[in-house]
mmCIF file of C-alpha atoms in Angstrom:
data_model
loop_
_atom_site.group_PDB
_atom_site.id
_atom_site.type_symbol
_atom_site.label_atom_id
_atom_site.label_comp_id
_atom_site.label_asym_id
_atom_site.label_seq_id
_atom_site.Cartn_x
_atom_site.Cartn_y
_atom_site.Cartn_z
ATOM 1 C CA MET V 1 0.000 0.000 0.000
ATOM 2 C CA ALA V 2 2.921 2.340 0.713
ATOM 3 C CA ASN V 3 4.238 1.772 -2.852
ATOM 4 C CA ILE V 4 0.793 2.571 -4.262
ATOM 5 C CA ASN V 5 0.750 5.736 -2.155
ATOM 6 C CA LYS V 6 4.140 6.840 -3.528
ATOM 7 C CA TRP V 7 3.194 5.906 -7.084
ATOM 8 C CA LEU V 8 -0.081 7.808 -6.898
ATOM 9 C CA ASN V 9 1.630 10.823 -5.303
ATOM 10 C CA GLY V 10 4.240 10.887 -8.059
ATOM 11 C CA LEU V 11 1.541 10.530 -10.731
ATOM 12 C CA LEU V 12 -0.388 13.506 -9.361
ATOM 13 C CA ILE V 13 2.755 15.646 -9.229
ATOM 14 C CA ASP V 14 3.572 14.653 -12.817
ATOM 15 C CA LEU V 15 0.109 15.788 -13.795
ATOM 16 C CA GLY V 16 1.056 19.270 -12.566
ATOM 17 C CA LEU V 17 -0.500 19.348 -9.135
ATOM 18 C CA PRO V 18 1.395 21.084 -6.330
ATOM 19 C CA ALA V 19 3.105 18.698 -3.907
ATOM 20 C CA ALA V 20 0.929 19.748 -0.937
ATOM 21 C CA ILE V 21 -2.283 19.142 -2.884
ATOM 22 C CA ALA V 22 -0.919 15.882 -4.321
ATOM 23 C CA ASP V 23 -0.075 14.657 -0.779
ATOM 24 C CA LEU V 24 -3.655 15.347 0.366
ATOM 25 C CA LEU V 25 -5.381 14.119 -2.777
ATOM 26 C CA ASP V 26 -3.553 10.795 -2.968
ATOM 27 C CA LYS V 27 -4.576 9.957 0.573
ATOM 28 C CA LEU V 28 -8.207 10.917 -0.102
ATOM 29 C CA ILE V 29 -8.232 8.726 -3.220
ATOM 30 C CA ILE V 30 -6.799 5.763 -1.323
ATOM 31 C CA ILE V 31 -9.229 6.273 1.584
ATOM 32 C CA THR V 32 -12.098 6.405 -0.894
ATOM 33 C CA GLY V 33 -10.778 3.215 -2.450
ATOM 34 C CA ILE V 34 -10.609 1.504 0.960
ATOM 35 C CA LEU V 35 -14.152 2.614 1.796
ATOM 36 C CA LEU V 36 -15.383 1.441 -1.610
ATOM 37 C CA PHE V 37 -13.628 -1.904 -1.138
ATOM 38 C CA ALA V 38 -15.183 -2.296 2.340
ATOM 39 C CA TYR V 39 -18.606 -1.431 0.904
ATOM 40 C CA ILE V 40 -18.219 -4.047 -1.864
ATOM 41 C CA VAL V 41 -17.178 -6.670 0.705
ATOM 42 C CA ASP V 42 -20.210 -5.741 2.837
ATOM 43 C CA GLN V 43 -22.553 -6.099 -0.148
ATOM 44 C CA ILE V 44 -21.011 -9.439 -1.113
ATOM 45 C CA CYS V 45 -21.542 -10.700 2.427
ATOM 46 C CA LYS V 46 -25.155 -9.493 2.374
ATOM 47 C CA LYS V 47 -25.980 -10.880 -1.055
ATOM 48 C CA PHE V 48 -24.192 -14.184 -0.807
ATOM 49 C CA VAL V 49 -23.143 -15.153 2.718
ATOM 50 C CA ILE V 50 -26.323 -14.128 4.574
ATOM 51 C CA VAL V 51 -28.590 -15.312 1.747
ATOM 52 C CA THR V 52 -26.782 -18.677 1.654
ATOM 53 C CA ILE V 53 -27.045 -19.071 5.441
ATOM 54 C CA SER V 54 -30.755 -18.152 5.292
ATOM 55 C CA ARG V 55 -31.427 -20.787 2.646
ATOM 56 C CA LEU V 56 -29.556 -23.434 4.617
ATOM 57 C CA ALA V 57 -31.494 -22.519 7.771
ATOM 58 C CA LYS V 58 -34.820 -22.964 5.979
ATOM 59 C CA HIS V 59 -33.891 -26.522 4.998
ATOM 60 C CA THR V 60 -33.063 -27.638 8.542
ATOM 61 C CA SER V 61 -35.528 -28.985 11.076
ATOM 62 C CA TYR V 62 -34.066 -26.819 13.824
ATOM 63 C CA LYS V 63 -35.698 -23.590 14.989
ATOM 64 C CA TRP V 64 -32.697 -21.928 16.603
ATOM 65 C CA ASP V 65 -30.994 -21.073 13.289
ATOM 66 C CA ASP V 66 -34.137 -19.359 11.986
ATOM 67 C CA ILE V 67 -34.476 -17.409 15.219
ATOM 68 C CA LEU V 68 -30.782 -16.454 15.098
ATOM 69 C CA LEU V 69 -31.319 -14.944 11.664
ATOM 70 C CA GLN V 70 -34.507 -13.180 12.763
ATOM 71 C CA ARG V 71 -32.631 -11.607 15.660
ATOM 72 C CA LYS V 72 -30.004 -10.388 13.112
ATOM 73 C CA ALA V 73 -27.086 -11.733 15.143
ATOM 74 C CA VAL V 74 -25.406 -13.002 11.936
ATOM 75 C CA ASN V 75 -26.004 -9.677 10.184
ATOM 76 C CA TYR V 76 -24.184 -7.716 12.898
ATOM 77 C CA LEU V 77 -21.259 -10.168 12.889
ATOM 78 C CA ILE V 78 -20.955 -9.773 9.113
ATOM 79 C CA HIS V 79 -21.106 -5.979 9.433
ATOM 80 C CA MET V 80 -17.952 -6.140 11.555
ATOM 81 C CA ILE V 81 -15.896 -7.337 8.551
ATOM 82 C CA PRO V 82 -15.845 -4.002 6.601
ATOM 83 C CA ALA V 83 -14.919 -2.074 9.746
ATOM 84 C CA ILE V 84 -12.090 -4.535 10.487
ATOM 85 C CA LEU V 85 -10.825 -4.137 6.902
ATOM 86 C CA ILE V 86 -10.844 -0.334 7.175
ATOM 87 C CA TYR V 87 -9.127 -0.455 10.570
ATOM 88 C CA THR V 88 -6.420 -2.784 9.179
ATOM 89 C CA LEU V 89 -5.773 -0.894 5.912
ATOM 90 C CA LEU V 90 -5.753 2.662 7.305
ATOM 91 C CA PRO V 91 -2.227 2.517 8.786
ATOM 92 C CA ALA V 92 -0.873 1.776 5.278
ATOM 93 C CA VAL V 93 -2.178 5.136 4.065
ATOM 94 C CA PHE V 94 -1.137 7.446 6.875
ATOM 95 C CA GLU V 95 2.130 7.690 8.707
ATOM 96 C CA GLU V 96 2.193 6.587 12.322
ATOM 97 C CA GLY V 97 0.970 9.174 14.804
ATOM 98 C CA ASN V 98 -1.312 10.963 12.366
ATOM 99 C CA ARG V 99 -4.356 12.397 14.157
ATOM 100 C CA PHE V 100 -6.679 11.641 11.274
ATOM 101 C CA ILE V 101 -5.840 7.948 11.249
ATOM 102 C CA ALA V 102 -6.274 7.832 15.034
ATOM 103 C CA LEU V 103 -9.734 9.378 14.704
ATOM 104 C CA LEU V 104 -10.779 6.989 11.942
ATOM 105 C CA GLN V 105 -9.464 3.999 13.841
ATOM 106 C CA LYS V 106 -11.407 5.088 16.937
ATOM 107 C CA ALA V 107 -14.561 5.300 14.831
ATOM 108 C CA CYS V 108 -13.879 1.792 13.461
ATOM 109 C CA ASN V 109 -13.239 0.451 16.972
ATOM 110 C CA VAL V 110 -16.463 1.970 18.280
ATOM 111 C CA TYR V 111 -18.429 0.508 15.364
ATOM 112 C CA ILE V 112 -16.833 -2.935 15.781
ATOM 113 C CA ILE V 113 -17.617 -2.970 19.517
ATOM 114 C CA PHE V 114 -21.190 -1.779 18.897
ATOM 115 C CA ALA V 115 -21.787 -4.401 16.187
ATOM 116 C CA PHE V 116 -20.361 -7.092 18.467
ATOM 117 C CA LEU V 117 -22.651 -5.986 21.312
ATOM 118 C CA MET V 118 -25.698 -6.115 19.028
ATOM 119 C CA ALA V 119 -24.654 -9.577 17.797
ATOM 120 C CA MET V 120 -24.278 -10.810 21.386
ATOM 121 C CA ASN V 121 -27.658 -9.293 22.242
ATOM 122 C CA GLY V 122 -29.173 -11.178 19.305
ATOM 123 C CA ILE V 123 -27.602 -14.433 20.554
ATOM 124 C CA ILE V 124 -28.965 -13.834 24.074
ATOM 125 C CA LEU V 125 -32.464 -13.210 22.704
ATOM 126 C CA THR V 126 -32.152 -16.309 20.502
ATOM 127 C CA VAL V 127 -31.323 -18.440 23.541
ATOM 128 C CA PHE V 128 -34.328 -16.918 25.334
ATOM 129 C CA ASP V 129 -36.655 -17.615 22.398
ATOM 130 C CA VAL V 130 -35.445 -21.218 22.091
ATOM 131 C CA TYR V 131 -35.900 -21.668 25.848
ATOM 132 C CA GLN V 132 -39.457 -20.375 25.551
ATOM 133 C CA LEU V 133 -40.176 -22.795 22.702
ATOM 134 C CA HIS V 134 -38.749 -26.008 24.083
ATOM 135 C CA ASN V 135 -38.289 -25.784 27.836
ATOM 136 C CA SER V 136 -40.928 -27.338 30.044
ATOM 137 C CA ASP V 137 -40.451 -24.482 32.521
ATOM 138 C CA ARG V 138 -41.094 -21.772 29.929
ATOM 139 C CA HIS V 139 -43.937 -20.516 32.105
ATOM 140 C CA ARG V 140 -41.363 -19.212 34.547
ATOM 141 C CA PRO V 141 -40.846 -15.447 34.124
ATOM 142 C CA ILE V 142 -37.158 -15.435 33.096
ATOM 143 C CA LYS V 143 -37.435 -12.333 30.926
ATOM 144 C CA GLY V 144 -36.246 -10.260 33.885
ATOM 145 C CA PHE V 145 -33.048 -12.321 34.056
ATOM 146 C CA VAL V 146 -32.497 -11.858 30.324
ATOM 147 C CA GLN V 147 -32.917 -8.111 30.724
ATOM 148 C CA VAL V 148 -30.363 -8.082 33.535
ATOM 149 C CA ILE V 149 -27.852 -9.836 31.256
ATOM 150 C CA GLN V 150 -28.630 -7.286 28.530
ATOM 151 C CA VAL V 151 -28.122 -4.382 30.941
ATOM 152 C CA ILE V 152 -24.767 -5.800 32.062
ATOM 153 C CA LEU V 153 -23.724 -6.444 28.439
ATOM 154 C CA PHE V 154 -24.483 -2.921 27.251
ATOM 155 C CA PHE V 155 -23.136 -1.343 30.427
ATOM 156 C CA VAL V 156 -19.779 -3.095 29.992
ATOM 157 C CA GLY V 157 -19.851 -2.294 26.262
ATOM 158 C CA ALA V 158 -20.520 1.394 26.963
ATOM 159 C CA ILE V 159 -17.564 1.528 29.376
ATOM 160 C CA ILE V 160 -15.278 -0.068 26.770
ATOM 161 C CA ILE V 161 -16.474 2.382 24.079
ATOM 162 C CA ILE V 162 -15.898 5.346 26.402
ATOM 163 C CA GLY V 163 -12.419 3.979 27.172
ATOM 164 C CA VAL V 164 -11.635 3.782 23.432
ATOM 165 C CA ILE V 165 -12.868 7.328 22.818
ATOM 166 C CA ILE V 166 -10.931 8.964 25.673
ATOM 167 C CA ASN V 167 -7.889 6.655 25.375
ATOM 168 C CA LYS V 168 -8.328 5.203 28.837
ATOM 169 C CA SER V 169 -8.100 1.581 29.894
ATOM 170 C CA PRO V 170 -11.565 0.087 30.599
ATOM 171 C CA THR V 171 -10.030 -1.489 33.722
ATOM 172 C CA ALA V 172 -9.220 1.971 35.075
ATOM 173 C CA LEU V 173 -12.752 3.145 34.310
ATOM 174 C CA PHE V 174 -14.250 0.136 36.110
ATOM 175 C CA ALA V 175 -12.001 0.855 39.092
ATOM 176 C CA GLY V 176 -13.264 4.430 39.126
ATOM 177 C CA LEU V 177 -16.839 3.227 38.965
ATOM 178 C CA GLY V 178 -16.211 1.084 42.030
ATOM 179 C CA ALA V 179 -15.757 4.270 44.006
ATOM 180 C CA SER V 180 -19.054 5.548 42.609
ATOM 181 C CA ALA V 181 -21.020 2.436 43.572
ATOM 182 C CA ALA V 182 -23.269 4.394 45.932
ATOM 183 C CA ILE V 183 -24.247 6.824 43.181
ATOM 184 C CA LEU V 184 -24.810 3.988 40.715
ATOM 185 C CA SER V 185 -26.987 2.154 43.218
ATOM 186 C CA LEU V 186 -29.180 5.262 43.459
ATOM 187 C CA VAL V 187 -29.349 5.651 39.682
ATOM 188 C CA PHE V 188 -30.256 1.987 39.171
ATOM 189 C CA LYS V 189 -32.300 1.652 42.368
ATOM 190 C CA ASP V 190 -35.576 0.700 40.639
ATOM 191 C CA THR V 191 -33.773 -1.749 38.356
ATOM 192 C CA LEU V 192 -32.000 -3.479 41.239
ATOM 193 C CA VAL V 193 -35.129 -3.646 43.404
ATOM 194 C CA GLY V 194 -37.158 -4.875 40.438
ATOM 195 C CA PHE V 195 -34.566 -7.551 39.696
ATOM 196 C CA ILE V 196 -34.609 -8.821 43.282
ATOM 197 C CA ALA V 197 -38.409 -8.848 43.261
ATOM 198 C CA GLY V 198 -38.377 -10.685 39.926
ATOM 199 C CA VAL V 199 -36.029 -13.311 41.380
ATOM 200 C CA GLN V 200 -38.421 -13.806 44.303
ATOM 201 C CA LEU V 201 -41.420 -14.135 41.973
ATOM 202 C CA SER V 202 -39.602 -16.707 39.862
ATOM 203 C CA MET V 203 -37.939 -18.758 42.593
ATOM 204 C CA ASN V 204 -41.136 -18.984 44.658
ATOM 205 C CA ASP V 205 -43.276 -19.515 41.534
ATOM 206 C CA MET V 206 -45.626 -16.806 42.788
ATOM 207 C CA VAL V 207 -46.864 -15.695 39.380
ATOM 208 C CA ARG V 208 -46.378 -16.712 35.754
ATOM 209 C CA PRO V 209 -47.373 -15.242 32.402
ATOM 210 C CA GLY V 210 -50.908 -16.459 31.737
ATOM 211 C CA ASP V 211 -51.951 -16.461 35.403
ATOM 212 C CA TRP V 212 -55.182 -14.769 36.451
ATOM 213 C CA ILE V 213 -54.409 -12.517 39.416
ATOM 214 C CA THR V 214 -56.357 -10.018 41.491
ATOM 215 C CA LEU V 215 -54.505 -7.296 43.379
ATOM 216 C CA ALA V 216 -55.554 -6.200 46.840
ATOM 217 C CA ASP V 217 -56.776 -2.814 45.584
ATOM 218 C CA ASN V 218 -59.386 -4.671 43.450
ATOM 219 C CA LYS V 219 -58.625 -2.247 40.602
ATOM 220 C CA THR V 220 -56.377 -4.741 38.847
ATOM 221 C CA ASP V 221 -57.991 -8.050 37.946
ATOM 222 C CA GLY V 222 -56.863 -9.911 34.854
ATOM 223 C CA ILE V 223 -54.326 -12.082 33.041
ATOM 224 C CA VAL V 224 -50.567 -11.568 33.407
ATOM 225 C CA GLN V 225 -49.210 -10.834 29.937
ATOM 226 C CA GLU V 226 -45.532 -10.220 30.641
ATOM 227 C CA ILE V 227 -43.081 -10.069 33.542
ATOM 228 C CA THR V 228 -40.007 -7.931 32.905
ATOM 229 C CA LEU V 229 -37.190 -6.485 34.968
ATOM 230 C CA ILE V 230 -39.144 -3.483 36.241
ATOM 231 C CA THR V 231 -42.780 -4.104 35.255
ATOM 232 C CA VAL V 232 -45.542 -6.706 35.318
ATOM 233 C CA LYS V 233 -48.097 -6.165 32.551
ATOM 234 C CA ILE V 234 -51.649 -7.326 33.325
ATOM 235 C CA LYS V 235 -54.541 -7.312 30.861
ATOM 236 C CA ASN V 236 -57.738 -6.653 32.814
ATOM 237 C CA PHE V 237 -61.042 -8.233 31.845
ATOM 238 C CA ASP V 238 -62.270 -4.890 30.462
ATOM 239 C CA ASN V 239 -59.292 -5.077 28.030
ATOM 240 C CA SER V 240 -57.423 -2.269 29.791
ATOM 241 C CA ILE V 241 -53.753 -2.802 30.632
ATOM 242 C CA SER V 242 -52.337 -2.348 34.139
ATOM 243 C CA THR V 243 -48.580 -2.049 34.608
ATOM 244 C CA VAL V 244 -47.224 -2.549 38.124
ATOM 245 C CA PRO V 245 -43.682 -2.986 39.481
ATOM 246 C CA PRO V 246 -42.707 -6.540 40.550
ATOM 247 C CA THR V 247 -42.200 -5.165 44.065
ATOM 248 C CA VAL V 248 -45.979 -4.606 44.339
ATOM 249 C CA LEU V 249 -46.583 -8.345 43.984
ATOM 250 C CA VAL V 250 -43.844 -9.170 46.495
ATOM 251 C CA THR V 251 -44.696 -6.635 49.191
ATOM 252 C CA ASN V 252 -48.497 -6.532 48.856
ATOM 253 C CA THR V 253 -51.245 -9.139 48.930
ATOM 254 C CA PHE V 254 -52.601 -10.476 45.664
ATOM 255 C CA LYS V 255 -54.773 -13.452 44.725
ATOM 256 C CA ASN V 256 -53.570 -15.946 42.112
ATOM 257 C CA TRP V 257 -56.325 -18.080 40.542
ATOM 258 C CA ARG V 258 -53.918 -20.464 38.763
ATOM 259 C CA ASP V 259 -54.731 -23.616 40.748
ATOM 260 C CA MET V 260 -58.427 -22.971 40.381
ATOM 261 C CA ASN V 261 -58.089 -22.699 36.606
ATOM 262 C CA LEU V 262 -56.003 -25.880 36.512
ATOM 263 C CA SER V 263 -58.455 -27.824 38.638
ATOM 264 C CA ASP V 264 -61.586 -29.575 37.390
ATOM 265 C CA GLY V 265 -63.884 -27.504 39.582
ATOM 266 C CA ARG V 266 -64.356 -24.144 41.234
ATOM 267 C CA PRO V 267 -65.631 -23.352 44.706
ATOM 268 C CA VAL V 268 -68.889 -21.544 45.406
ATOM 269 C CA ARG V 269 -69.435 -19.694 48.636
ATOM 270 C CA LYS V 270 -72.587 -17.620 48.931
ATOM 271 C CA ILE V 271 -74.899 -16.450 51.701
ATOM 272 C CA ILE V 272 -78.686 -16.157 51.705
ATOM 273 C CA TYR V 273 -80.243 -14.094 54.499
ATOM 274 C CA LEU V 274 -83.530 -15.445 55.879
ATOM 275 C CA ASP V 275 -86.110 -13.334 57.669
ATOM 276 C CA LYS V 276 -85.792 -14.616 61.251
ATOM 277 C CA THR V 277 -89.488 -13.962 61.928
ATOM 278 C CA THR V 278 -90.441 -16.588 59.301
ATOM 279 C CA ILE V 279 -88.429 -19.429 60.843
ATOM 280 C CA GLN V 280 -90.933 -21.697 62.632
ATOM 281 C CA PHE V 281 -91.448 -25.284 63.734
ATOM 282 C CA SER V 282 -92.887 -27.505 61.039
ATOM 283 C CA THR V 283 -95.959 -29.619 61.757
ATOM 284 C CA THR V 284 -96.311 -33.227 60.613
ATOM 285 C CA GLU V 285 -98.933 -32.178 58.076
ATOM 286 C CA GLN V 286 -96.619 -29.537 56.630
ATOM 287 C CA GLN V 287 -93.806 -32.076 56.400
ATOM 288 C CA GLU V 288 -95.980 -34.558 54.559
ATOM 289 C CA GLN V 289 -97.153 -31.859 52.167
ATOM 290 C CA LEU V 290 -93.564 -30.778 51.444
ATOM 291 C CA LYS V 291 -92.494 -34.408 50.869
ATOM 292 C CA LYS V 292 -95.234 -34.797 48.276
ATOM 293 C CA GLU V 293 -94.273 -31.504 46.592
ATOM 294 C CA PHE V 294 -90.510 -32.126 46.741
ATOM 295 C CA PRO V 295 -89.572 -35.836 46.353
ATOM 296 C CA LEU V 296 -86.002 -35.080 47.491
ATOM 297 C CA LEU V 297 -87.443 -34.698 51.029
ATOM 298 C CA ALA V 298 -88.954 -38.218 50.988
ATOM 299 C CA ASP V 299 -86.287 -39.730 53.254
ATOM 300 C CA PHE V 300 -86.146 -36.797 55.665
ATOM 301 C CA LYS V 301 -86.120 -38.002 59.272
ATOM 302 C CA THR V 302 -85.485 -36.406 62.645
ATOM 303 C CA GLU V 303 -84.800 -37.678 66.117
ATOM 304 C CA ASN V 304 -87.927 -38.909 67.919
ATOM 305 C CA THR V 305 -88.062 -35.964 70.314
ATOM 306 C CA GLU V 306 -87.036 -33.329 67.800
ATOM 307 C CA THR V 307 -89.446 -31.111 65.930
ATOM 308 C CA PRO V 308 -87.838 -29.787 62.758
ATOM 309 C CA THR V 309 -88.070 -26.186 61.610
ATOM 310 C CA ASN V 310 -88.885 -25.037 58.105
ATOM 311 C CA SER V 311 -85.315 -23.710 57.852
ATOM 312 C CA GLN V 312 -83.976 -27.176 58.688
ATOM 313 C CA LEU V 313 -86.177 -28.731 55.994
ATOM 314 C CA PHE V 314 -84.975 -26.148 53.468
ATOM 315 C CA ARG V 315 -81.306 -26.853 54.292
ATOM 316 C CA TYR V 316 -81.879 -30.597 53.971
ATOM 317 C CA TYR V 317 -83.659 -30.133 50.637
ATOM 318 C CA MET V 318 -80.873 -27.935 49.190
ATOM 319 C CA GLU V 319 -78.178 -30.444 50.238
ATOM 320 C CA LYS V 320 -80.134 -33.202 48.496
ATOM 321 C CA TYR V 321 -80.629 -30.961 45.475
ATOM 322 C CA LEU V 322 -76.897 -30.204 45.219
ATOM 323 C CA ASN V 323 -75.980 -33.885 45.666
ATOM 324 C CA ALA V 324 -78.329 -34.795 42.832
ATOM 325 C CA HIS V 325 -76.998 -32.061 40.521
ATOM 326 C CA SER V 326 -74.790 -33.401 37.706
ATOM 327 C CA LYS V 327 -72.537 -30.297 37.692
ATOM 328 C CA ILE V 328 -71.684 -30.421 41.403
ATOM 329 C CA ASP V 329 -68.531 -32.199 42.616
ATOM 330 C CA LYS V 330 -69.658 -34.979 44.983
ATOM 331 C CA MET V 331 -66.071 -35.743 45.996
ATOM 332 C CA MET V 332 -65.852 -32.369 47.743
ATOM 333 C CA GLU V 333 -67.872 -31.499 50.823
ATOM 334 C CA ILE V 334 -71.270 -29.907 50.294
ATOM 335 C CA LYS V 335 -72.130 -27.787 53.292
ATOM 336 C CA ILE V 336 -75.044 -25.471 54.094
ATOM 337 C CA SER V 337 -74.640 -23.936 57.520
ATOM 338 C CA GLN V 338 -76.291 -21.251 59.597
ATOM 339 C CA GLN V 339 -73.965 -18.414 60.568
ATOM 340 C CA GLU V 340 -74.124 -15.860 63.346
ATOM 341 C CA ILE V 341 -77.432 -13.979 63.300
ATOM 342 C CA THR V 342 -77.202 -10.341 62.201
ATOM 343 C CA ASP V 343 -79.585 -7.393 62.053
ATOM 344 C CA ARG V 344 -80.159 -8.263 58.415
ATOM 345 C CA GLY V 345 -81.430 -11.751 59.251
ATOM 346 C CA VAL V 346 -80.300 -15.355 59.633
ATOM 347 C CA PRO V 347 -77.432 -16.070 57.174
ATOM 348 C CA LEU V 348 -77.316 -19.467 55.464
ATOM 349 C CA GLU V 349 -73.897 -20.075 53.947
ATOM 350 C CA PHE V 350 -73.629 -22.390 50.948
ATOM 351 C CA ASN V 351 -70.267 -24.087 50.284
ATOM 352 C CA PHE V 352 -69.799 -26.496 47.372
ATOM 353 C CA PHE V 353 -67.718 -27.057 44.216
ATOM 354 C CA CYS V 354 -68.837 -26.786 40.589
ATOM 355 C CA LEU V 355 -67.479 -29.206 37.991
ATOM 356 C CA THR V 356 -66.359 -26.467 35.600
ATOM 357 C CA SER V 357 -63.444 -24.059 35.250
ATOM 358 C CA SER V 358 -65.085 -21.898 32.592
ATOM 359 C CA ASP V 359 -66.012 -18.432 33.864
ATOM 360 C CA LYS V 360 -69.231 -18.347 31.814
ATOM 361 C CA GLU V 361 -70.401 -21.832 32.854
ATOM 362 C CA TYR V 362 -69.434 -21.134 36.467
ATOM 363 C CA ALA V 363 -71.469 -17.920 36.561
ATOM 364 C CA GLU V 364 -74.478 -19.503 34.861
ATOM 365 C CA LEU V 365 -74.405 -22.629 37.042
ATOM 366 C CA GLN V 366 -74.371 -20.873 40.393
ATOM 367 C CA SER V 367 -76.984 -18.390 39.148
ATOM 368 C CA ASP V 368 -79.292 -21.279 38.191
ATOM 369 C CA ILE V 369 -78.779 -22.988 41.568
ATOM 370 C CA PHE V 370 -79.587 -19.897 43.590
ATOM 371 C CA ASP V 371 -82.494 -18.991 41.323
ATOM 372 C CA HIS V 372 -83.904 -22.411 42.235
ATOM 373 C CA ALA V 373 -83.266 -21.835 45.946
ATOM 374 C CA ILE V 374 -84.925 -18.409 45.906
ATOM 375 C CA ALA V 375 -87.910 -19.738 43.970
ATOM 376 C CA ILE V 376 -88.717 -22.568 46.422
ATOM 377 C CA ILE V 377 -88.078 -20.685 49.677
ATOM 378 C CA PRO V 378 -91.693 -19.442 49.917
ATOM 379 C CA SER V 379 -92.901 -23.088 49.752
ATOM 380 C CA PHE V 380 -91.154 -23.619 53.117
ATOM 381 C CA GLY V 381 -92.812 -20.543 54.612
ATOM 382 C CA LEU V 382 -89.551 -18.576 54.564
ATOM 383 C CA LYS V 383 -88.631 -15.142 53.241
ATOM 384 C CA ILE V 384 -85.345 -13.645 52.076
ATOM 385 C CA THR V 385 -84.309 -10.276 53.485
#
């Protein structure tokens, strides 16, 4: 390259150009040639190397190579080649110590480091995508961990780039940052706290993407869409989006409905308030009449000395009704119990399990059951308050 430089310089002088202009022009021509050569190499890599790799990836049964190309990790690695060529060829044009070559080489170094960082970021995201596709624990919210790795990667890369620009060793810069740890901890306070909270959520399996959760404020009730380093995105049932920090789920109370959705049934717990003035002893004639009207009461019996009340007959009937219902889980306890009397009336608490996990079926089923209960209460001489 030095011989070409001398030959071109002599040619320009022979053409009648002043020596000073010839010295500048020959270097500009050679730099232009280097840049053009680097551009041609970059285009060749794009047109042939990347296209060839893409075609090979399409003919494999693996997914990771397709994802790697989608994340453009290969593209960024290829883009490093022209910058490396320019960095290598520049010293042949300029004499050692020239400020211009130092500036151009810094620019090449910065570009090479940046392209390498983007390629590494693409590889990290590829590993994450493959993990999400194939790992049985993909429900675990590891996106926060991936983001931490990305933050560390770009933080270290930024320090190295700054060191290249100001001609300082990255080691010295890291040592200086050690003294500024307190300031950095304040700057990245939310990130660090969010990361710790994310670790707790993941390790304790407290919440996963796809879980239905309800926060204590009752303003957030929906499906977890995404768990990141500093946010948890929840899509509410009115299609609005709530974004809360992971620390909210760690420090505050929230309800996770995951196990209920995974189970075959869902619990029902409701209270009906009876007018206490309508609760009375039931005569034998009334009992016989009710048994004829409601066959489920046919085997109702009491102790010899006990006179049943109409409330007792109603409770017995509803237990029989629930036991005979095809959508009620008979393996789980069915309980109808009287609670502490209030000014509103006598509360009857119903506890049983429906054989459905669908929200719509669950709502319709319990509505039908309590419609039935409300409709037959007057037949027992009772009223609801």
